[in-house]
Amino acid sequence: MRPIDPSLVAPEAALPIRPGPPGTHITIRGLNKYFAGKPLYQNFDLDIPKGKIVSVFGPNGCGKSTLINMIAGLIPIDSGSILFDGKSRAQTKVGYVFQNYREALFPWQRTIDNIAYPLKLEGQSSAQVARRVAELVASFDVKFDLHRYPYELSGGQQQTASIMRALAPGPEVLFLDEPFSALDFEMTLFIREKLQEVFLQTATTMVLVSHDLEEAVYLADRVLLLTKRPTRVAEILSYDDPRPRTTDTLSAPSFIRTKAESLAIFQREVRR
Ligand SMILES: Nc1ncnc2c1ncn2[C@@H]1O[C@H](COP(=O)(O)OP(=O)(O)OP(=O)(O)O)[C@@H](O)[C@H]1O
Ligand SMILES: [Mg+2]
């Protein structure tokens, strides 16, 4: 088939949506969301880059969870458009890691069956499922017994399993809503590093909500700072220190600068 000559196509037909800059994965245009008659997002635009980790940070109740839930298709938008490489949500495979791992895993299934669940749902054969689970076990370096039920595992182990389940089908985008907030410090550090390792292996686009600014910056390629509601983008900061980032990163001047800049923007928005 011959390519269409762009000069023959009306601009609005050729470009129904203003595209993001090169490397954009998710384009959000004219998004509106109201709760109880009050605007949360009004005519909201955002570009999320592909193969990067975007940390979402902002005041309490500004709509961080609602934003990722709308993008992930867990809650409806009132109007506007959200596209993934030009595709709809229905045509896109996504993974989601919930804050509350206790409610996320099915208690009646062994942990390994929880992880395998989305693969079985896709109709994969037992052999394919076993192969994929083995890959995940290797990449997460799992040391605990996956044949136990979730309630027999520690919080960190359960959240590890939740992340494995979310990644099992190879999602294009992984959403994480405060995935560390119910974990103790040691587990937080452990899973943070696992997440970074997986990102280095797979370059999966990740959108991470975090209420811990240090963590948000540490993991991020971009820090998305939101205002109070009605919510707008306050600023998007780039943070480009090489990976893997380590504890040394925390004292790198670029890290300290990005964190201070994020904090200043956050405080400006909270006081506004
Ligand atoms: N189902 C709902 N019905 C009515 N209001 C809602 C609903 N869900 C969220 N809201 C309101 O929308 C706003 C944004 O909520 P959301 O949970 O997205 O914020 P958040 O930034 O994730 O907050 P937090 O920092 O507490 O996690 C809040 O004011 C909240 O009360
Ligand atoms: Mg939230």
PDB file of C-alpha atoms and ligand atoms in Angstrom:
ATOM      1  CA  MET A   1       0.000   0.000   0.000  1.00  0.00           C
ATOM      2  CA  ARG A   2       1.290   3.458  -0.899  1.00  0.00           C
ATOM      3  CA  PRO A   3       1.793   5.778   2.067  1.00  0.00           C
ATOM      4  CA  ILE A   4      -0.745   8.593   2.319  1.00  0.00           C
ATOM      5  CA  ASP A   5       0.588  11.958   1.183  1.00  0.00           C
ATOM      6  CA  PRO A   6       0.297  14.098   4.369  1.00  0.00           C
ATOM      7  CA  SER A   7      -0.423  17.222   2.288  1.00  0.00           C
ATOM      8  CA  LEU A   8      -3.659  15.604   1.093  1.00  0.00           C
ATOM      9  CA  VAL A   9      -4.976  15.003   4.600  1.00  0.00           C
ATOM     10  CA  ALA A  10      -6.701  17.717   6.606  1.00  0.00           C
ATOM     11  CA  PRO A  11      -4.526  18.549   9.632  1.00  0.00           C
ATOM     12  CA  GLU A  12      -7.264  17.670  12.123  1.00  0.00           C
ATOM     13  CA  ALA A  13      -7.806  14.298  10.454  1.00  0.00           C
ATOM     14  CA  ALA A  14      -4.083  13.536  10.315  1.00  0.00           C
ATOM     15  CA  LEU A  15      -3.531  14.636  13.889  1.00  0.00           C
ATOM     16  CA  PRO A  16      -6.624  14.000  15.968  1.00  0.00           C
ATOM     17  CA  ILE A  17      -4.440  14.453  19.038  1.00  0.00           C
ATOM     18  CA  ARG A  18      -1.461  16.741  19.426  1.00  0.00           C
ATOM     19  CA  PRO A  19       1.392  14.268  19.749  1.00  0.00           C
ATOM     20  CA  GLY A  20       3.925  14.415  22.560  1.00  0.00           C
ATOM     21  CA  PRO A  21       7.654  14.889  22.013  1.00  0.00           C
ATOM     22  CA  PRO A  22       9.618  11.993  20.471  1.00  0.00           C
ATOM     23  CA  GLY A  23       9.814   9.063  22.868  1.00  0.00           C
ATOM     24  CA  THR A  24       6.383   9.725  24.356  1.00  0.00           C
ATOM     25  CA  HIS A  25       4.524   6.606  25.450  1.00  0.00           C
ATOM     26  CA  ILE A  26       1.341   7.909  27.006  1.00  0.00           C
ATOM     27  CA  THR A  27      -0.444  11.030  25.748  1.00  0.00           C
ATOM     28  CA  ILE A  28      -3.168  12.551  27.897  1.00  0.00           C
ATOM     29  CA  ARG A  29      -5.177  15.340  26.288  1.00  0.00           C
ATOM     30  CA  GLY A  30      -8.042  17.427  27.597  1.00  0.00           C
ATOM     31  CA  LEU A  31      -8.670  15.124  30.528  1.00  0.00           C
ATOM     32  CA  ASN A  32     -11.572  16.067  32.786  1.00  0.00           C
ATOM     33  CA  LYS A  33     -12.504  14.356  36.018  1.00  0.00           C
ATOM     34  CA  TYR A  34     -15.006  15.607  38.588  1.00  0.00           C
ATOM     35  CA  PHE A  35     -15.912  14.114  41.931  1.00  0.00           C
ATOM     36  CA  ALA A  36     -19.211  15.164  43.502  1.00  0.00           C
ATOM     37  CA  GLY A  37     -19.487  18.116  41.119  1.00  0.00           C
ATOM     38  CA  LYS A  38     -16.035  19.435  42.003  1.00  0.00           C
ATOM     39  CA  PRO A  39     -13.214  19.421  39.457  1.00  0.00           C
ATOM     40  CA  LEU A  40     -10.176  17.301  40.159  1.00  0.00           C
ATOM     41  CA  TYR A  41      -8.658  17.484  36.666  1.00  0.00           C
ATOM     42  CA  GLN A  42      -9.743  20.113  34.133  1.00  0.00           C
ATOM     43  CA  ASN A  43      -8.488  20.095  30.570  1.00  0.00           C
ATOM     44  CA  PHE A  44      -5.364  18.276  31.783  1.00  0.00           C
ATOM     45  CA  ASP A  45      -2.567  17.397  29.347  1.00  0.00           C
ATOM     46  CA  LEU A  46       0.431  15.196  30.081  1.00  0.00           C
ATOM     47  CA  ASP A  47       3.055  13.229  28.136  1.00  0.00           C
ATOM     48  CA  ILE A  48       4.651  10.238  29.785  1.00  0.00           C
ATOM     49  CA  PRO A  49       7.911   9.074  28.175  1.00  0.00           C
ATOM     50  CA  LYS A  50       8.510   5.501  27.076  1.00  0.00           C
ATOM     51  CA  GLY A  51      10.932   3.252  28.904  1.00  0.00           C
ATOM     52  CA  LYS A  52      11.376   5.661  31.799  1.00  0.00           C
ATOM     53  CA  ILE A  53      10.335   5.738  35.429  1.00  0.00           C
ATOM     54  CA  VAL A  54       8.085   8.687  36.205  1.00  0.00           C
ATOM     55  CA  SER A  55       7.567   9.436  39.886  1.00  0.00           C
ATOM     56  CA  VAL A  56       4.357  11.270  40.739  1.00  0.00           C
ATOM     57  CA  PHE A  57       4.597  13.576  43.741  1.00  0.00           C
ATOM     58  CA  GLY A  58       2.172  16.145  45.061  1.00  0.00           C
ATOM     59  CA  PRO A  59       0.067  17.366  47.975  1.00  0.00           C
ATOM     60  CA  ASN A  60      -2.278  15.016  49.833  1.00  0.00           C
ATOM     61  CA  GLY A  61      -5.496  14.459  47.968  1.00  0.00           C
ATOM     62  CA  CYS A  62      -4.303  16.200  44.788  1.00  0.00           C
ATOM     63  CA  GLY A  63      -5.287  13.175  42.745  1.00  0.00           C
ATOM     64  CA  LYS A  64      -2.144  11.093  42.329  1.00  0.00           C
ATOM     65  CA  SER A  65      -3.965   7.785  42.762  1.00  0.00           C
ATOM     66  CA  THR A  66      -6.883   8.964  40.658  1.00  0.00           C
ATOM     67  CA  LEU A  67      -4.506   9.957  37.864  1.00  0.00           C
ATOM     68  CA  ILE A  68      -2.776   6.589  37.634  1.00  0.00           C
ATOM     69  CA  ASN A  69      -6.070   4.768  38.107  1.00  0.00           C
ATOM     70  CA  MET A  70      -7.556   6.678  35.171  1.00  0.00           C
ATOM     71  CA  ILE A  71      -4.528   5.971  32.971  1.00  0.00           C
ATOM     72  CA  ALA A  72      -4.565   2.307  34.023  1.00  0.00           C
ATOM     73  CA  GLY A  73      -8.275   2.152  33.195  1.00  0.00           C
ATOM     74  CA  LEU A  74      -9.346   1.259  36.729  1.00  0.00           C
ATOM     75  CA  ILE A  75     -11.659   4.260  36.992  1.00  0.00           C
ATOM     76  CA  PRO A  76     -13.424   6.105  34.189  1.00  0.00           C
ATOM     77  CA  ILE A  77     -12.562   9.583  32.961  1.00  0.00           C
ATOM     78  CA  ASP A  78     -15.342  12.116  32.396  1.00  0.00           C
ATOM     79  CA  SER A  79     -13.890  13.237  29.058  1.00  0.00           C
ATOM     80  CA  GLY A  80     -10.618  13.604  27.220  1.00  0.00           C
ATOM     81  CA  SER A  81      -8.276  11.063  25.744  1.00  0.00           C
ATOM     82  CA  ILE A  82      -5.528   8.784  26.971  1.00  0.00           C
ATOM     83  CA  LEU A  83      -3.502   6.910  24.369  1.00  0.00           C
ATOM     84  CA  PHE A  84      -0.593   4.481  24.628  1.00  0.00           C
ATOM     85  CA  ASP A  85       1.618   4.781  21.557  1.00  0.00           C
ATOM     86  CA  GLY A  86      -1.573   5.872  19.826  1.00  0.00           C
ATOM     87  CA  LYS A  87      -3.476   2.803  21.055  1.00  0.00           C
ATOM     88  CA  SER A  88      -6.376   2.654  23.466  1.00  0.00           C
ATOM     89  CA  ARG A  89      -6.144   1.201  26.938  1.00  0.00           C
ATOM     90  CA  ALA A  90      -8.000  -1.902  25.742  1.00  0.00           C
ATOM     91  CA  GLN A  91      -5.246  -2.549  23.186  1.00  0.00           C
ATOM     92  CA  THR A  92      -2.502  -2.114  25.777  1.00  0.00           C
ATOM     93  CA  LYS A  93      -1.187  -4.521  28.379  1.00  0.00           C
ATOM     94  CA  VAL A  94      -0.629  -2.858  31.736  1.00  0.00           C
ATOM     95  CA  GLY A  95       0.327  -4.032  35.216  1.00  0.00           C
ATOM     96  CA  TYR A  96      -0.692  -2.470  38.522  1.00  0.00           C
ATOM     97  CA  VAL A  97       0.828  -2.798  41.970  1.00  0.00           C
ATOM     98  CA  PHE A  98      -1.432  -1.707  44.809  1.00  0.00           C
ATOM     99  CA  GLN A  99      -0.359  -0.038  48.005  1.00  0.00           C
ATOM    100  CA  ASN A 100      -2.137  -2.602  50.101  1.00  0.00           C
ATOM    101  CA  TYR A 101      -0.535  -5.917  49.195  1.00  0.00           C
ATOM    102  CA  ARG A 102      -2.702  -7.673  51.787  1.00  0.00           C
ATOM    103  CA  GLU A 103      -5.781  -7.037  49.694  1.00  0.00           C
ATOM    104  CA  ALA A 104      -4.038  -7.429  46.348  1.00  0.00           C
ATOM    105  CA  LEU A 105      -3.163 -11.126  46.320  1.00  0.00           C
ATOM    106  CA  PHE A 106      -5.881 -13.793  46.277  1.00  0.00           C
ATOM    107  CA  PRO A 107      -5.748 -15.410  49.735  1.00  0.00           C
ATOM    108  CA  TRP A 108      -7.190 -18.699  48.478  1.00  0.00           C
ATOM    109  CA  GLN A 109      -4.382 -19.215  45.981  1.00  0.00           C
ATOM    110  CA  ARG A 110      -0.814 -20.221  46.690  1.00  0.00           C
ATOM    111  CA  THR A 111       1.630 -17.433  45.934  1.00  0.00           C
ATOM    112  CA  ILE A 112       2.894 -19.147  42.798  1.00  0.00           C
ATOM    113  CA  ASP A 113      -0.683 -19.437  41.496  1.00  0.00           C
ATOM    114  CA  ASN A 114      -1.238 -15.751  42.199  1.00  0.00           C
ATOM    115  CA  ILE A 115       1.792 -14.938  40.054  1.00  0.00           C
ATOM    116  CA  ALA A 116       0.654 -17.346  37.339  1.00  0.00           C
ATOM    117  CA  TYR A 117      -2.930 -16.052  37.373  1.00  0.00           C
ATOM    118  CA  PRO A 118      -2.651 -13.382  34.645  1.00  0.00           C
ATOM    119  CA  LEU A 119      -0.768 -15.830  32.414  1.00  0.00           C
ATOM    120  CA  LYS A 120      -3.496 -18.460  32.762  1.00  0.00           C
ATOM    121  CA  LEU A 121      -6.054 -15.742  32.083  1.00  0.00           C
ATOM    122  CA  GLU A 122      -4.251 -15.104  28.794  1.00  0.00           C
ATOM    123  CA  GLY A 123      -4.691 -18.781  27.962  1.00  0.00           C
ATOM    124  CA  GLN A 124      -1.008 -19.717  28.183  1.00  0.00           C
ATOM    125  CA  SER A 125      -0.166 -23.418  28.403  1.00  0.00           C
ATOM    126  CA  SER A 126       1.133 -24.924  31.655  1.00  0.00           C
ATOM    127  CA  ALA A 127       4.604 -25.173  30.114  1.00  0.00           C
ATOM    128  CA  GLN A 128       4.582 -21.489  29.078  1.00  0.00           C
ATOM    129  CA  VAL A 129       3.333 -20.454  32.507  1.00  0.00           C
ATOM    130  CA  ALA A 130       6.024 -22.524  34.248  1.00  0.00           C
ATOM    131  CA  ARG A 131       8.725 -21.015  32.033  1.00  0.00           C
ATOM    132  CA  ARG A 132       7.618 -17.443  32.680  1.00  0.00           C
ATOM    133  CA  VAL A 133       7.300 -17.999  36.432  1.00  0.00           C
ATOM    134  CA  ALA A 134      10.811 -19.504  36.488  1.00  0.00           C
ATOM    135  CA  GLU A 135      12.126 -16.419  34.670  1.00  0.00           C
ATOM    136  CA  LEU A 136      10.509 -14.115  37.211  1.00  0.00           C
ATOM    137  CA  VAL A 137      11.849 -16.185  40.112  1.00  0.00           C
ATOM    138  CA  ALA A 138      15.337 -15.860  38.642  1.00  0.00           C
ATOM    139  CA  SER A 139      15.131 -12.143  37.942  1.00  0.00           C
ATOM    140  CA  PHE A 140      13.704 -11.389  41.396  1.00  0.00           C
ATOM    141  CA  ASP A 141      16.156 -13.816  43.000  1.00  0.00           C
ATOM    142  CA  VAL A 142      13.309 -15.176  45.109  1.00  0.00           C
ATOM    143  CA  LYS A 143      14.471 -16.946  48.245  1.00  0.00           C
ATOM    144  CA  PHE A 144      11.101 -17.665  49.871  1.00  0.00           C
ATOM    145  CA  ASP A 145       8.751 -20.576  49.199  1.00  0.00           C
ATOM    146  CA  LEU A 146       6.265 -19.598  46.504  1.00  0.00           C
ATOM    147  CA  HIS A 147       4.126 -22.606  47.379  1.00  0.00           C
ATOM    148  CA  ARG A 148       3.058 -20.894  50.574  1.00  0.00           C
ATOM    149  CA  TYR A 149      -0.171 -18.926  50.785  1.00  0.00           C
ATOM    150  CA  PRO A 150       0.237 -15.127  50.789  1.00  0.00           C
ATOM    151  CA  TYR A 151      -0.747 -14.830  54.473  1.00  0.00           C
ATOM    152  CA  GLU A 152       2.178 -17.098  55.368  1.00  0.00           C
ATOM    153  CA  LEU A 153       4.636 -14.591  53.882  1.00  0.00           C
ATOM    154  CA  SER A 154       6.049 -11.329  55.230  1.00  0.00           C
ATOM    155  CA  GLY A 155       4.737  -8.033  53.890  1.00  0.00           C
ATOM    156  CA  GLY A 156       7.812  -7.541  51.753  1.00  0.00           C
ATOM    157  CA  GLN A 157       7.543 -11.047  50.328  1.00  0.00           C
ATOM    158  CA  GLN A 158       3.868 -10.463  49.512  1.00  0.00           C
ATOM    159  CA  GLN A 159       4.637  -7.179  47.802  1.00  0.00           C
ATOM    160  CA  THR A 160       7.464  -8.873  45.850  1.00  0.00           C
ATOM    161  CA  ALA A 161       4.915 -11.450  44.705  1.00  0.00           C
ATOM    162  CA  SER A 162       2.469  -8.663  43.741  1.00  0.00           C
ATOM    163  CA  ILE A 163       5.128  -7.008  41.605  1.00  0.00           C
ATOM    164  CA  MET A 164       6.008 -10.366  40.010  1.00  0.00           C
ATOM    165  CA  ARG A 165       2.344 -10.931  39.219  1.00  0.00           C
ATOM    166  CA  ALA A 166       2.017  -7.472  37.695  1.00  0.00           C
ATOM    167  CA  LEU A 167       5.108  -8.029  35.537  1.00  0.00           C
ATOM    168  CA  ALA A 168       4.298 -11.636  34.584  1.00  0.00           C
ATOM    169  CA  PRO A 169       2.471 -10.888  31.321  1.00  0.00           C
ATOM    170  CA  GLY A 170       5.180  -8.400  30.240  1.00  0.00           C
ATOM    171  CA  PRO A 171       3.114  -5.214  30.542  1.00  0.00           C
ATOM    172  CA  GLU A 172       3.972  -2.168  28.442  1.00  0.00           C
ATOM    173  CA  VAL A 173       3.381   0.043  31.444  1.00  0.00           C
ATOM    174  CA  LEU A 174       3.626  -0.772  35.131  1.00  0.00           C
ATOM    175  CA  PHE A 175       1.681   1.433  37.557  1.00  0.00           C
ATOM    176  CA  LEU A 176       2.657   1.451  41.212  1.00  0.00           C
ATOM    177  CA  ASP A 177       0.670   3.363  43.836  1.00  0.00           C
ATOM    178  CA  GLU A 178       2.828   3.858  46.918  1.00  0.00           C
ATOM    179  CA  PRO A 179       4.054   0.269  46.686  1.00  0.00           C
ATOM    180  CA  PHE A 180       6.453   0.612  49.602  1.00  0.00           C
ATOM    181  CA  SER A 181       4.332   2.533  52.067  1.00  0.00           C
ATOM    182  CA  ALA A 182       3.086  -0.522  53.962  1.00  0.00           C
ATOM    183  CA  LEU A 183       6.558  -2.068  54.226  1.00  0.00           C
ATOM    184  CA  ASP A 184       9.268  -1.743  56.816  1.00  0.00           C
ATOM    185  CA  PHE A 185      12.449   0.097  55.903  1.00  0.00           C
ATOM    186  CA  GLU A 186      14.555  -2.973  55.164  1.00  0.00           C
ATOM    187  CA  MET A 187      11.921  -4.392  52.825  1.00  0.00           C
ATOM    188  CA  THR A 188      11.424  -1.024  51.181  1.00  0.00           C
ATOM    189  CA  LEU A 189      15.109  -0.870  50.307  1.00  0.00           C
ATOM    190  CA  PHE A 190      15.068  -4.461  49.066  1.00  0.00           C
ATOM    191  CA  ILE A 191      12.057  -4.054  46.786  1.00  0.00           C
ATOM    192  CA  ARG A 192      13.234  -0.655  45.562  1.00  0.00           C
ATOM    193  CA  GLU A 193      16.430  -2.312  44.349  1.00  0.00           C
ATOM    194  CA  LYS A 194      14.499  -5.201  42.786  1.00  0.00           C
ATOM    195  CA  LEU A 195      12.319  -2.753  40.940  1.00  0.00           C
ATOM    196  CA  GLN A 196      15.358  -0.924  39.658  1.00  0.00           C
ATOM    197  CA  GLU A 197      16.942  -4.234  38.530  1.00  0.00           C
ATOM    198  CA  VAL A 198      13.783  -5.225  36.688  1.00  0.00           C
ATOM    199  CA  PHE A 199      13.658  -1.822  35.067  1.00  0.00           C
ATOM    200  CA  LEU A 200      17.265  -2.201  33.910  1.00  0.00           C
ATOM    201  CA  GLN A 201      16.442  -5.622  32.459  1.00  0.00           C
ATOM    202  CA  THR A 202      13.164  -4.712  30.778  1.00  0.00           C
ATOM    203  CA  ALA A 203      12.966  -0.892  30.393  1.00  0.00           C
ATOM    204  CA  THR A 204       9.247  -1.144  31.148  1.00  0.00           C
ATOM    205  CA  THR A 205       7.618   2.280  31.381  1.00  0.00           C
ATOM    206  CA  MET A 206       6.762   2.775  35.048  1.00  0.00           C
ATOM    207  CA  VAL A 207       4.528   5.330  36.705  1.00  0.00           C
ATOM    208  CA  LEU A 208       5.173   5.361  40.422  1.00  0.00           C
ATOM    209  CA  VAL A 209       3.262   7.312  43.053  1.00  0.00           C
ATOM    210  CA  SER A 210       5.397   7.942  46.104  1.00  0.00           C
ATOM    211  CA  HIS A 211       4.918  10.138  49.151  1.00  0.00           C
ATOM    212  CA  ASP A 212       8.615   9.844  49.970  1.00  0.00           C
ATOM    213  CA  LEU A 213      10.466  12.533  48.028  1.00  0.00           C
ATOM    214  CA  GLU A 214      13.865  10.895  48.424  1.00  0.00           C
ATOM    215  CA  GLU A 215      12.521   7.647  47.021  1.00  0.00           C
ATOM    216  CA  ALA A 216      10.577   9.419  44.282  1.00  0.00           C
ATOM    217  CA  VAL A 217      13.732  11.120  43.007  1.00  0.00           C
ATOM    218  CA  TYR A 218      16.010   8.115  43.584  1.00  0.00           C
ATOM    219  CA  LEU A 219      13.948   5.898  41.284  1.00  0.00           C
ATOM    220  CA  ALA A 220      12.904   8.505  38.749  1.00  0.00           C
ATOM    221  CA  ASP A 221      13.983   9.597  35.310  1.00  0.00           C
ATOM    222  CA  ARG A 222      11.276  12.268  35.585  1.00  0.00           C
ATOM    223  CA  VAL A 223       9.650  13.705  38.687  1.00  0.00           C
ATOM    224  CA  LEU A 224       6.100  14.805  37.949  1.00  0.00           C
ATOM    225  CA  LEU A 225       5.101  17.424  40.494  1.00  0.00           C
ATOM    226  CA  LEU A 226       1.396  18.130  40.796  1.00  0.00           C
ATOM    227  CA  THR A 227      -0.432  21.137  42.252  1.00  0.00           C
ATOM    228  CA  LYS A 228      -3.336  21.183  44.682  1.00  0.00           C
ATOM    229  CA  ARG A 229      -6.715  20.524  43.089  1.00  0.00           C
ATOM    230  CA  PRO A 230      -7.990  21.391  40.540  1.00  0.00           C
ATOM    231  CA  THR A 231      -4.789  19.627  39.696  1.00  0.00           C
ATOM    232  CA  ARG A 232      -2.270  20.801  37.123  1.00  0.00           C
ATOM    233  CA  VAL A 233       1.287  19.852  36.339  1.00  0.00           C
ATOM    234  CA  ALA A 234       3.404  22.118  38.548  1.00  0.00           C
ATOM    235  CA  GLU A 235       6.617  20.979  36.899  1.00  0.00           C
ATOM    236  CA  ILE A 236       8.346  17.946  35.436  1.00  0.00           C
ATOM    237  CA  LEU A 237      11.979  17.611  36.474  1.00  0.00           C
ATOM    238  CA  SER A 238      14.457  15.366  34.688  1.00  0.00           C
ATOM    239  CA  TYR A 239      16.840  13.367  36.800  1.00  0.00           C
ATOM    240  CA  ASP A 240      19.472  11.625  34.711  1.00  0.00           C
ATOM    241  CA  ASP A 241      22.013  10.062  37.051  1.00  0.00           C
ATOM    242  CA  PRO A 242      23.111   6.683  35.666  1.00  0.00           C
ATOM    243  CA  ARG A 243      21.654   3.400  36.894  1.00  0.00           C
ATOM    244  CA  PRO A 244      21.997   1.329  38.903  1.00  0.00           C
ATOM    245  CA  ARG A 245      21.657   4.008  41.508  1.00  0.00           C
ATOM    246  CA  THR A 246      23.046   3.097  44.885  1.00  0.00           C
ATOM    247  CA  THR A 247      23.371   4.608  48.344  1.00  0.00           C
ATOM    248  CA  ASP A 248      26.188   6.737  46.895  1.00  0.00           C
ATOM    249  CA  THR A 249      23.582   8.316  44.610  1.00  0.00           C
ATOM    250  CA  LEU A 250      21.906   9.796  47.673  1.00  0.00           C
ATOM    251  CA  SER A 251      24.883  12.080  48.244  1.00  0.00           C
ATOM    252  CA  ALA A 252      25.483  12.959  44.567  1.00  0.00           C
ATOM    253  CA  PRO A 253      25.139  16.717  43.934  1.00  0.00           C
ATOM    254  CA  SER A 254      22.670  16.132  41.078  1.00  0.00           C
ATOM    255  CA  PHE A 255      20.467  14.024  43.359  1.00  0.00           C
ATOM    256  CA  ILE A 256      20.553  16.584  46.149  1.00  0.00           C
ATOM    257  CA  ARG A 257      19.812  19.383  43.685  1.00  0.00           C
ATOM    258  CA  THR A 258      16.827  17.557  42.134  1.00  0.00           C
ATOM    259  CA  LYS A 259      15.439  16.718  45.559  1.00  0.00           C
ATOM    260  CA  ALA A 260      15.791  20.313  46.772  1.00  0.00           C
ATOM    261  CA  GLU A 261      14.196  21.648  43.595  1.00  0.00           C
ATOM    262  CA  SER A 262      11.293  19.191  43.925  1.00  0.00           C
ATOM    263  CA  LEU A 263      10.803  20.162  47.548  1.00  0.00           C
ATOM    264  CA  ALA A 264      10.780  23.871  46.702  1.00  0.00           C
ATOM    265  CA  ILE A 265       8.127  23.325  44.008  1.00  0.00           C
ATOM    266  CA  PHE A 266       6.076  21.141  46.337  1.00  0.00           C
ATOM    267  CA  GLN A 267       6.183  23.732  49.127  1.00  0.00           C
ATOM    268  CA  ARG A 268       5.308  26.531  46.739  1.00  0.00           C
ATOM    269  CA  GLU A 269       2.254  24.571  45.590  1.00  0.00           C
ATOM    270  CA  VAL A 270       1.128  23.577  49.077  1.00  0.00           C
ATOM    271  CA  ARG A 271       1.285  27.216  50.269  1.00  0.00           C
ATOM    272  CA  ARG A 272      -0.391  28.644  47.199  1.00  0.00           C
TER     273      ARG A 272
HETATM  274  N1  LIG B   1     -14.616   7.923  44.598  1.00  0.00           N
HETATM  275  C1  LIG B   1     -14.466   9.182  45.012  1.00  0.00           C
HETATM  276  N2  LIG B   1     -15.534   9.960  45.306  1.00  0.00           N
HETATM  277  C2  LIG B   1     -15.390  11.250  45.684  1.00  0.00           C
HETATM  278  N3  LIG B   1     -14.208  11.862  45.831  1.00  0.00           N
HETATM  279  C3  LIG B   1     -13.109  11.144  45.581  1.00  0.00           C
HETATM  280  C4  LIG B   1     -13.178   9.772  45.158  1.00  0.00           C
HETATM  281  N4  LIG B   1     -11.918   9.312  44.967  1.00  0.00           N
HETATM  282  C5  LIG B   1     -11.108  10.358  45.271  1.00  0.00           C
HETATM  283  N5  LIG B   1     -11.817  11.432  45.622  1.00  0.00           N
HETATM  284  C6  LIG B   1     -11.264  12.745  45.994  1.00  0.00           C
HETATM  285  O1  LIG B   1     -10.421  13.159  44.945  1.00  0.00           O
HETATM  286  C7  LIG B   1      -9.241  13.738  45.458  1.00  0.00           C
HETATM  287  C8  LIG B   1      -8.024  12.989  44.964  1.00  0.00           C
HETATM  288  O2  LIG B   1      -7.978  11.692  45.536  1.00  0.00           O
HETATM  289  P1  LIG B   1      -6.743  10.742  45.318  1.00  0.00           P
HETATM  290  O3  LIG B   1      -6.933   9.547  46.166  1.00  0.00           O
HETATM  291  O4  LIG B   1      -6.534  10.542  43.876  1.00  0.00           O
HETATM  292  O5  LIG B   1      -5.563  11.644  45.874  1.00  0.00           O
HETATM  293  P2  LIG B   1      -4.063  11.279  46.227  1.00  0.00           P
HETATM  294  O6  LIG B   1      -3.227  12.389  45.697  1.00  0.00           O
HETATM  295  O7  LIG B   1      -3.745   9.905  45.777  1.00  0.00           O
HETATM  296  O8  LIG B   1      -4.119  11.356  47.809  1.00  0.00           O
HETATM  297  P3  LIG B   1      -3.156  10.682  48.916  1.00  0.00           P
HETATM  298  O9  LIG B   1      -1.944  11.554  48.951  1.00  0.00           O
HETATM  299  O10 LIG B   1      -3.967  10.801  50.156  1.00  0.00           O
HETATM  300  O11 LIG B   1      -2.900   9.271  48.489  1.00  0.00           O
HETATM  301  C9  LIG B   1      -9.375  13.738  46.962  1.00  0.00           C
HETATM  302  O12 LIG B   1      -9.848  14.991  47.349  1.00  0.00           O
HETATM  303  C10 LIG B   1     -10.388  12.661  47.225  1.00  0.00           C
HETATM  304  O13 LIG B   1     -11.135  12.938  48.378  1.00  0.00           O
HETATM  305 MG    MG B   2      -3.182   8.137  46.791  1.00  0.00          MG
END
